[in-house]
Coordinates of C-alpha atoms and ligand atoms in Angstrom, one line a residue:
Chain E
X1 CA -61.2 68.6 -47.4
X2 CA -63.3 67.0 -44.7
X3 CA -65.3 65.2 -47.4
X4 CA -62.1 63.5 -48.6
X5 CA -61.3 62.2 -45.1
X6 CA -64.8 61.1 -44.6
X7 CA -64.1 58.0 -46.6
X8 CA -62.8 54.5 -45.8
X9 CA -64.1 51.3 -44.2
X10 CA -66.7 51.5 -41.5
X11 CA -67.1 48.6 -39.0
X12 CA -66.6 44.9 -39.7
X13 CA -68.9 42.1 -40.8
X14 CA -69.1 39.0 -43.0
X15 CA -69.6 41.4 -46.0
X16 CA -66.4 43.2 -45.1
X17 CA -64.5 40.0 -45.2
X18 CA -65.7 38.9 -48.6
X19 CA -63.3 38.7 -51.5
X20 CA -63.1 42.3 -52.8
X21 CA -63.6 40.9 -56.3
X22 CA -67.0 39.4 -55.3
X23 CA -68.1 42.7 -53.8
X24 CA -66.8 44.7 -56.8
X25 CA -68.6 42.4 -59.3
X26 CA -71.7 42.1 -57.3
X27 CA -72.3 45.7 -56.6
X28 CA -71.3 46.7 -60.1
X29 CA -73.8 44.2 -61.4
X30 CA -76.6 45.8 -59.3
X31 CA -75.8 49.2 -60.8
X32 CA -75.7 47.9 -64.4
X33 CA -79.0 46.0 -63.9
X34 CA -80.6 49.2 -62.5
X35 CA -79.2 51.5 -65.1
X36 CA -80.1 49.2 -68.1
X37 CA -83.8 49.1 -67.2
X38 CA -86.5 51.6 -66.9
X39 CA -89.0 49.3 -65.2
X40 CA -89.8 50.2 -61.6
X41 CA -89.9 46.5 -60.4
X42 CA -86.3 46.2 -61.4
X43 CA -85.4 49.3 -59.5
X44 CA -87.3 48.2 -56.4
X45 CA -85.6 44.8 -56.5
X46 CA -82.2 46.5 -56.7
X47 CA -83.0 48.8 -53.8
X48 CA -84.1 45.8 -51.7
X49 CA -80.8 44.0 -52.6
X50 CA -78.8 47.0 -51.5
X51 CA -80.8 47.4 -48.3
X52 CA -80.0 43.7 -47.5
X53 CA -76.4 44.2 -48.2
X54 CA -76.3 47.3 -46.0
X55 CA -78.1 45.5 -43.2
X56 CA -75.7 42.5 -43.4
X57 CA -72.7 44.8 -43.4
X58 CA -74.3 46.8 -40.5
X59 CA -73.8 50.1 -42.4
X60 CA -76.4 52.5 -41.0
X61 CA -78.5 55.0 -42.9
X62 CA -76.5 57.9 -41.5
X63 CA -73.3 56.8 -43.1
X64 CA -75.0 56.1 -46.4
X65 CA -76.8 59.4 -46.6
X66 CA -73.8 61.4 -45.5
X67 CA -71.6 59.8 -48.1
X68 CA -74.1 59.5 -50.9
X69 CA -75.2 63.2 -50.8
X70 CA -71.8 64.3 -52.0
X71 CA -72.4 62.8 -55.3
X72 CA -76.2 62.4 -55.3
X73 CA -77.2 66.0 -54.8
X74 CA -75.6 67.4 -57.9
X75 CA -76.7 64.4 -60.0
X76 CA -80.3 64.8 -58.8
X77 CA -80.3 68.5 -59.5
X78 CA -79.1 67.8 -63.1
X79 CA -81.8 65.1 -63.4
X80 CA -84.4 67.5 -62.3
X81 CA -83.7 69.8 -65.2
X82 CA -83.3 67.0 -67.8
X83 CA -86.3 66.5 -70.0
X84 CA -86.5 62.7 -69.4
X85 CA -88.7 61.5 -66.7
X86 CA -87.3 62.3 -63.3
X87 CA -88.2 59.2 -61.2
X88 CA -86.4 56.5 -63.2
X89 CA -83.3 58.7 -63.5
X90 CA -83.3 59.5 -59.8
X91 CA -83.7 55.8 -59.0
X92 CA -80.8 54.8 -61.2
X93 CA -78.6 57.5 -59.8
X94 CA -79.4 56.6 -56.2
X95 CA -78.9 52.9 -56.8
X96 CA -75.5 53.5 -58.5
X97 CA -74.4 55.9 -55.8
X98 CA -75.5 53.7 -52.9
X99 CA -73.7 50.7 -54.5
X100 CA -70.5 52.7 -54.6
X101 CA -70.9 53.9 -51.1
X102 CA -71.5 50.3 -49.8
X103 CA -68.4 49.1 -51.7
X104 CA -66.4 51.9 -50.2
X105 CA -67.7 51.4 -46.7
X106 CA -66.9 47.7 -46.7
X107 CA -63.7 47.5 -48.8
X108 CA -60.5 49.4 -48.4
X109 CA -59.3 51.2 -51.5
X110 CA -56.1 49.0 -51.6
X111 CA -58.4 46.0 -51.7
X112 CA -60.4 47.5 -54.5
X113 CA -57.2 48.0 -56.4
X114 CA -56.2 44.4 -55.9
X115 CA -59.6 43.3 -57.1
X116 CA -59.3 45.4 -60.2
X117 CA -55.8 43.9 -60.8
X118 CA -57.0 40.4 -60.4
X119 CA -60.0 41.0 -62.6
X120 CA -57.5 41.7 -65.3
X121 CA -58.0 45.4 -65.6
X122 CA -54.9 46.8 -67.4
X123 CA -52.0 47.1 -64.9
X124 CA -51.2 50.6 -65.9
X125 CA -54.7 51.8 -65.0
X126 CA -54.5 50.1 -61.7
X127 CA -51.0 51.6 -61.1
X128 CA -52.3 55.1 -61.9
X129 CA -55.2 54.6 -59.5
X130 CA -52.9 53.4 -56.8
X131 CA -50.6 56.4 -57.0
X132 CA -53.5 58.7 -57.2
X133 CA -54.9 57.2 -54.0
X134 CA -51.5 57.4 -52.3
X135 CA -50.6 60.9 -53.2
X136 CA -54.0 62.6 -53.3
X137 CA -53.8 63.4 -49.6
X138 CA -50.2 64.5 -49.9
X139 CA -51.1 66.9 -52.7
X140 CA -54.2 68.1 -50.9
X141 CA -52.0 68.9 -47.9
X142 CA -49.6 70.8 -50.1
X143 CA -52.4 72.8 -51.6
X144 CA -53.7 73.7 -48.2
X145 CA -50.2 74.7 -47.0
X146 CA -49.8 76.9 -50.1
X147 CA -53.3 78.4 -49.5
X148 CA -52.4 79.1 -45.9
X149 CA -49.1 80.7 -47.1
X150 CA -51.1 83.0 -49.4
X151 CA -53.6 84.0 -46.8
X152 CA -50.9 84.6 -44.2
X153 CA -49.5 87.2 -46.5
X154 CA -52.8 88.9 -46.9
X155 CA -54.0 87.4 -50.1
X156 CA -57.7 87.8 -50.5
X157 CA -58.6 88.2 -54.2
X158 CA -61.1 91.0 -54.7
X159 CA -60.8 91.4 -58.4
X160 CA -59.7 89.3 -61.4
X161 CA -56.2 90.7 -61.6
X162 CA -55.3 89.4 -58.2
X163 CA -56.3 85.9 -59.2
X164 CA -52.9 85.8 -61.0
X165 CA -51.4 84.4 -57.8
X166 CA -53.5 81.3 -58.2
X167 CA -51.9 80.6 -61.5
X168 CA -48.5 80.8 -59.9
X169 CA -49.6 78.5 -57.1
X170 CA -50.8 76.0 -59.7
X171 CA -47.5 76.2 -61.5
X172 CA -45.6 75.7 -58.2
X173 CA -47.9 72.8 -57.4
X174 CA -47.2 71.2 -60.7
X175 CA -43.5 71.5 -60.3
X176 CA -43.6 70.1 -56.8
X177 CA -45.6 67.2 -57.9
X178 CA -43.3 66.6 -60.8
X179 CA -40.2 66.7 -58.5
X180 CA -42.0 64.4 -56.1
X181 CA -42.6 61.9 -58.9
X182 CA -38.9 62.0 -59.7
X183 CA -37.9 61.3 -56.1
X184 CA -40.5 58.6 -55.7
X185 CA -39.1 56.9 -58.8
X186 CA -35.6 57.1 -57.3
X187 CA -36.9 55.5 -54.1
X188 CA -38.6 52.8 -56.1
X189 CA -35.3 52.1 -58.0
X190 CA -33.4 52.0 -54.7
X191 CA -35.6 49.1 -53.7
X192 CA -35.0 47.1 -56.8
X193 CA -38.0 48.2 -58.9
X194 CA -37.8 46.7 -62.4
X195 CA -40.9 48.1 -64.1
X196 CA -43.1 45.4 -62.7
X197 CA -45.2 46.0 -59.6
X198 CA -44.8 43.0 -57.2
X199 CA -47.8 41.6 -55.4
X200 CA -47.9 40.4 -51.9
X201 CA -50.6 37.9 -51.3
X202 CA -53.8 37.0 -53.2
X203 CA -57.0 36.5 -51.2
X204 CA -58.7 33.2 -52.2
X205 CA -62.2 33.2 -53.6
X206 CA -64.2 31.2 -51.0
X207 CA -67.7 29.7 -50.6
X208 CA -69.0 32.9 -48.9
X209 CA -68.1 34.9 -52.0
X210 CA -69.9 32.4 -54.3
X211 CA -72.9 32.6 -51.9
X212 CA -72.9 36.4 -52.0
X213 CA -73.0 36.5 -55.8
X214 CA -75.6 33.7 -56.0
X215 CA -77.8 35.7 -53.6
X216 CA -77.7 38.6 -56.0
X217 CA -78.6 36.4 -59.0
X218 CA -82.4 36.8 -58.6
X219 CA -81.9 40.4 -59.6
X220 CA -80.9 39.2 -63.0
X221 CA -84.1 37.2 -63.2
X222 CA -86.2 40.2 -62.3
X223 CA -84.3 42.2 -65.0
X224 CA -85.0 39.6 -67.7
X225 CA -88.7 39.2 -66.8
X226 CA -89.5 42.9 -66.4
Chain T
X1 CA -17.1 48.3 -46.8
X2 CA -17.6 51.6 -48.5
X3 CA -14.7 52.9 -50.6
X4 CA -15.1 56.2 -52.5
X5 CA -12.1 57.9 -54.2
X6 CA -12.2 61.2 -55.9
X7 CA -16.0 61.1 -56.4
X8 CA -17.1 64.1 -58.5
X9 CA -20.6 64.9 -59.7
X10 CA -22.2 67.9 -61.3
X11 CA -26.0 68.3 -61.8
X12 CA -27.2 68.9 -65.4
X13 CA -27.7 72.6 -64.5
X14 CA -24.0 72.9 -63.7
X15 CA -24.2 72.9 -59.9
X16 CA -21.4 70.9 -58.4
X17 CA -22.8 68.4 -56.0
X18 CA -19.7 66.5 -55.2
X19 CA -16.2 67.9 -55.7
X20 CA -13.8 65.0 -55.1
X21 CA -15.1 63.0 -52.1
X22 CA -12.8 60.5 -50.5
X23 CA -14.5 58.3 -47.9
X24 CA -13.7 54.9 -46.5
X25 CA -16.1 53.1 -44.1
X26 CA -15.3 49.8 -42.4
X27 CA -17.9 47.1 -41.9
X28 CA -19.9 47.7 -38.7
X29 CA -18.9 51.3 -38.4
X30 CA -21.4 54.0 -37.6
X31 CA -20.6 57.2 -39.4
X32 CA -22.4 60.6 -39.2
X33 CA -22.2 62.7 -42.4
X34 CA -22.6 66.3 -41.3
X35 CA -22.7 69.4 -43.3
X36 CA -24.7 72.5 -44.0
X37 CA -27.6 72.7 -46.5
X38 CA -26.4 72.1 -50.0
X39 CA -23.2 70.4 -48.9
X40 CA -23.8 67.4 -51.2
X41 CA -24.9 65.0 -48.5
X42 CA -28.0 63.8 -50.4
X43 CA -26.0 63.7 -53.6
X44 CA -23.5 61.4 -52.0
X45 CA -26.2 59.2 -50.6
X46 CA -27.8 58.8 -54.1
X47 CA -24.4 57.7 -55.4
X48 CA -24.3 54.8 -52.9
X49 CA -27.3 53.3 -54.8
X50 CA -26.0 54.2 -58.3
X51 CA -29.0 56.5 -58.6
X52 CA -26.6 59.2 -59.7
X53 CA -23.3 58.4 -61.4
X54 CA -20.3 60.8 -61.1
X55 CA -16.7 60.3 -62.1
X56 CA -14.2 58.8 -59.7
X57 CA -14.4 55.4 -58.0
X58 CA -17.0 54.1 -55.7
X59 CA -17.3 50.5 -54.5
X60 CA -19.3 48.9 -51.7
X61 CA -18.1 45.5 -50.6
X62 CA -15.9 45.5 -53.7
X63 CA -18.7 46.0 -56.2
X64 CA -20.0 49.0 -58.2
X65 CA -22.7 47.2 -60.1
X66 CA -26.0 49.1 -59.7
X67 CA -28.1 46.1 -58.9
X68 CA -25.7 44.8 -56.3
X69 CA -25.3 48.2 -54.8
X70 CA -29.1 48.5 -54.3
X71 CA -29.1 45.1 -52.6
X72 CA -26.1 46.0 -50.3
X73 CA -27.0 49.5 -49.4
X74 CA -30.5 50.5 -48.0
X75 CA -31.4 54.1 -48.4
X76 CA -33.9 55.9 -46.2
X77 CA -34.9 59.1 -48.0
X78 CA -35.2 62.5 -46.5
X79 CA -39.0 62.7 -47.0
X80 CA -40.9 59.6 -46.0
X81 CA -43.6 60.5 -48.4
X82 CA -41.2 59.8 -51.2
X83 CA -40.3 56.5 -49.7
X84 CA -43.7 55.1 -49.0
X85 CA -45.5 54.9 -52.3
X86 CA -47.7 51.7 -51.9
X87 CA -51.3 51.8 -50.8
X88 CA -50.6 50.0 -47.5
X89 CA -47.7 49.8 -45.0
X90 CA -47.4 46.1 -45.4
X91 CA -47.2 46.2 -49.2
X92 CA -44.7 49.0 -48.9
X93 CA -42.4 47.0 -46.7
X94 CA -42.9 44.0 -48.9
X95 CA -42.0 45.9 -52.1
X96 CA -38.2 45.5 -51.7
X97 CA -38.1 41.9 -50.7
X98 CA -40.6 41.0 -53.5
X99 CA -38.3 42.7 -56.0
X100 CA -35.4 40.7 -54.6
X101 CA -37.4 37.5 -55.1
X102 CA -36.6 36.1 -51.7
X103 CA -38.8 33.3 -50.4
X104 CA -39.6 34.5 -46.9
X105 CA -41.2 37.8 -47.7
X106 CA -44.0 37.7 -45.1
X107 CA -41.5 36.8 -42.3
X108 CA -39.2 39.7 -43.3
X109 CA -42.1 42.2 -43.3
X110 CA -43.1 41.1 -39.9
X111 CA -39.6 41.2 -38.5
X112 CA -38.9 44.7 -40.0
X113 CA -42.1 46.1 -38.7
X114 CA -41.4 44.7 -35.3
X115 CA -37.9 46.2 -35.3
X116 CA -39.4 49.7 -35.6
X117 CA -42.4 48.9 -33.4
X118 CA -45.0 49.4 -36.2
X119 CA -46.5 46.0 -36.5
X120 CA -50.0 47.1 -35.5
X121 CA -50.0 49.6 -38.4
X122 CA -49.4 47.0 -41.2
X123 CA -52.7 47.5 -42.9
X124 CA -52.9 51.3 -42.7
X125 CA -52.4 53.5 -45.6
X126 CA -49.2 55.6 -45.3
X127 CA -51.2 58.9 -45.5
X128 CA -52.9 57.8 -42.3
X129 CA -49.7 57.9 -40.3
X130 CA -48.0 60.6 -38.4
X131 CA -44.6 61.8 -39.6
X132 CA -42.7 59.9 -36.9
X133 CA -44.6 56.8 -37.8
X134 CA -43.9 57.3 -41.5
X135 CA -40.2 57.6 -40.7
X136 CA -40.2 54.4 -38.8
X137 CA -42.0 52.6 -41.6
X138 CA -39.6 54.0 -44.1
X139 CA -36.8 52.5 -42.1
X140 CA -38.7 49.2 -42.0
X141 CA -39.0 49.2 -45.8
X142 CA -35.2 49.1 -46.0
X143 CA -34.6 46.8 -43.1
X144 CA -36.8 44.2 -44.8
X145 CA -34.3 44.0 -47.6
X146 CA -31.6 43.1 -45.1
X147 CA -29.0 45.5 -46.5
X148 CA -25.4 45.4 -45.3
X149 CA -25.3 49.1 -45.0
X150 CA -28.1 51.4 -43.9
X151 CA -28.0 55.0 -45.0
X152 CA -30.4 57.5 -43.5
X153 CA -31.0 61.0 -44.8
X154 CA -32.0 63.4 -42.0
X155 CA -33.8 60.8 -40.0
X156 CA -34.7 63.3 -37.2
X157 CA -35.9 66.2 -39.3
X158 CA -39.3 67.5 -38.1
X159 CA -39.7 65.0 -35.3
X160 CA -40.9 66.0 -31.9
X161 CA -38.5 65.4 -29.1
X162 CA -40.1 62.1 -27.9
X163 CA -40.4 60.7 -31.4
X164 CA -36.9 61.7 -32.1
X165 CA -35.7 59.9 -28.9
X166 CA -37.6 56.8 -29.9
X167 CA -36.1 56.9 -33.3
X168 CA -32.6 57.1 -31.9
X169 CA -33.4 54.2 -29.6
X170 CA -34.7 52.2 -32.6
X171 CA -31.5 53.0 -34.6
X172 CA -29.3 52.0 -31.6
X173 CA -30.7 48.5 -31.8
X174 CA -30.0 48.1 -35.5
X175 CA -26.7 46.4 -35.8
X176 CA -25.1 47.0 -39.1
X177 CA -23.0 49.5 -40.9
X178 CA -24.7 52.8 -40.6
X179 CA -24.4 56.1 -42.4
X180 CA -26.5 58.9 -40.9
X181 CA -26.8 62.1 -42.8
X182 CA -27.8 64.9 -40.5
X183 CA -27.7 68.4 -39.1
X184 CA -28.7 67.0 -35.8
X185 CA -25.4 67.1 -34.0
X186 CA -26.6 65.6 -30.7
X187 CA -28.1 62.7 -32.7
X188 CA -24.8 62.2 -34.4
X189 CA -23.0 62.2 -31.0
X190 CA -25.3 59.6 -29.6
X191 CA -25.3 57.2 -32.5
X192 CA -22.0 57.5 -34.3
X193 CA -18.5 57.2 -33.0
X194 CA -17.1 58.7 -36.2
X195 CA -18.2 61.8 -38.2
X196 CA -17.4 63.2 -41.6
X197 CA -18.0 66.8 -42.3
X198 CA -19.0 67.6 -45.8
X199 CA -19.0 71.1 -47.2
X200 CA -19.3 72.4 -50.7
X201 CA -19.0 68.8 -52.1
X202 CA -15.7 68.0 -50.2
X203 CA -14.8 66.2 -47.0
X204 CA -13.4 68.9 -44.8
X205 CA -13.0 66.9 -41.6
X206 CA -13.1 63.2 -40.6
X207 CA -12.6 61.9 -37.1
X208 CA -14.2 60.9 -33.8
X209 CA -17.6 62.6 -33.4
X210 CA -16.9 64.0 -30.0
X211 CA -13.6 65.6 -31.1
X212 CA -15.2 67.0 -34.2
X213 CA -18.1 68.5 -32.3
X214 CA -15.8 70.0 -29.7
X215 CA -14.0 72.0 -32.5
X216 CA -16.2 75.1 -32.4
X217 CA -14.3 77.1 -35.0
X218 CA -14.6 74.2 -37.4
X219 CA -18.3 73.9 -36.9
X220 CA -18.8 77.6 -37.2
X221 CA -16.8 77.7 -40.4
X222 CA -19.4 75.3 -41.9
X223 CA -22.6 76.8 -40.6
X224 CA -23.1 74.1 -37.9
X225 CA -23.6 74.6 -34.2
X226 CA -24.5 72.6 -31.2
X227 CA -27.8 73.4 -29.6
X228 CA -27.8 76.1 -26.9
X229 CA -26.7 74.6 -23.6
X230 CA -25.7 71.3 -25.0
X231 CA -23.1 69.7 -22.8
X232 CA -20.6 67.7 -24.8
X233 CA -18.5 66.8 -21.7
X234 CA -21.5 65.0 -20.2
X235 CA -21.8 62.9 -23.4
X236 CA -18.0 62.3 -23.2
X237 CA -18.4 60.8 -19.8
X238 CA -21.4 58.6 -20.6
X239 CA -20.2 57.7 -24.0
X240 CA -16.8 56.2 -23.2
X241 CA -18.0 53.0 -21.5
X242 CA -20.6 52.5 -24.1
X243 CA -18.6 53.2 -27.2
X244 CA -17.7 50.0 -29.0
X245 CA -14.7 49.3 -31.1
X246 CA -15.9 49.3 -34.7
X247 CA -14.5 45.9 -35.6
X248 CA -16.4 44.0 -33.0
X249 CA -19.7 45.1 -34.3
X250 CA -21.1 42.1 -36.1
X251 CA -23.1 42.6 -39.3
X252 CA -26.1 40.3 -39.8
Ligands
ATP301 N1 -31.9 67.9 -58.8 C1 -31.0 68.9 -58.7 N2 -30.7 69.6 -59.8 C2 -29.8 70.6 -59.7 N3 -29.1 70.9 -58.6 C3 -29.3 70.1 -57.5 C4 -30.3 69.1 -57.5 N4 -30.3 68.6 -56.3 C5 -29.4 69.2 -55.5 N5 -28.8 70.2 -56.3 C6 -27.7 71.1 -55.8 O1 -26.6 70.3 -55.5 C7 -26.0 70.7 -54.3 C8 -25.9 69.6 -53.3 O2 -27.2 69.2 -52.9 P1 -27.6 68.1 -51.9 O3 -29.1 67.9 -52.1 O4 -26.7 67.0 -52.0 O5 -27.3 68.9 -50.5 P2 -27.6 68.4 -49.0 O6 -26.2 68.4 -48.4 O7 -28.3 67.1 -49.0 O8 -28.4 69.5 -48.4 P3 -29.6 69.5 -47.3 O9 -29.0 69.5 -46.0 O10 -30.3 70.8 -47.6 O11 -30.5 68.3 -47.6 C9 -26.8 71.9 -53.8 O12 -26.1 73.1 -54.2 C10 -28.1 71.8 -54.6 O13 -28.6 73.1 -54.8
MG302 MG1 -30.3 66.6 -48.4

């Protein structure tokens, strides 16, 4: 699961230190603008905007390519076989993916969660995302341990019948996850949980954040004109 | 401080977890709860926070109200992955104090993380920590709530020798009523002047740790043993000047 570990914030810059809400809204806007238009000047303008953000955040092409290809390769393959024109679809997919990569490389996932929460995304959704983020790695580790246990006992499926073991592993994994959820709930109760997730501190929306969003505003103009 | 009388509890599947436990712990005492797998140690611990409710009597500082118990008794769970559920260490440590609605949350988080020497890790995600670090943060999450009693379930399980020693040192500096559930007999000997041996849901022995650990037939009867070559007499010598009378230990 090296691809999973290959995530997270890279470096530090003024962009990194922006309010996560500004980054989330700004980069989402770039994606929406690109996806909602078929005109190439709009796509070019979005690409330029992303390049500028990447440069300001000092995120190199290596990082972007390495992370983007995980999503982009399959998407582009599908686009290739779609009957619609390839270039605009590819452009949209690339812009959307690179926006997400830039958000991920400049904003930690917990910050994205806070941004979602403060942008009034339903709490329950944010809570689910938060637990998924927290336990994804634990579950991946558990899967790997189980796989190692199977392999250590000579499990190497050659025909369909042997795949049965996988079903049992899936069941075991479900049970373990369920039991974990029960224990986590106990641990939350032990520390006074009363069905409401408490929040520590809220970052303030500052001038830099307003500037960042204003700087992206010309894109809207291009979109309207084109 | 802790007063349990005739505590009995059976799990829904009929397994008896506690079979009449009597236990009294004074304020400031450090007690090791020893016992083989399945003895009911974790079950007892969950009762101290009213997370399970059996029959019999259980009070901590005179109360048995669930909310009050959770504020008085801080539980550190067996698996730190169960205890650390927030996206960052800082938020996890703040979780308890925020629920208690105390005013000085930030200061408490700082203090608790400093006590376990994990301040530099405040903004990490729990899954980015080693097991020993997770354990220390798990202890901080409870310290931040400033409980009167600290209960730790198997704090030294799966730790390498150095991390284990550091953990013991951390625990030695924590000055409050302490209940340590463990199979790690040397750890019990170092931290706790008194031990309770739990087996099949009952207290089968209760006394000074060193006397209890010297009773080989008793340990053997309950599937416990000291590590090969462990020299109790050496501990006896070093322990006596250090051991403190329970009453003089001042709670916070
Ligand atoms: N959720 C559960 N449902 C049913 N039975 C349980 C449950 N949890 C524990 N038990 C049973 O209750 C008994 C006491 O378990 P407990 O977890 O308290 O033991 P323990 O002393 O903490 O053991 P260990 O040293 O292995 O942690 C055991 O026989 C166990 O199988
Ligand atoms: Mg246990």
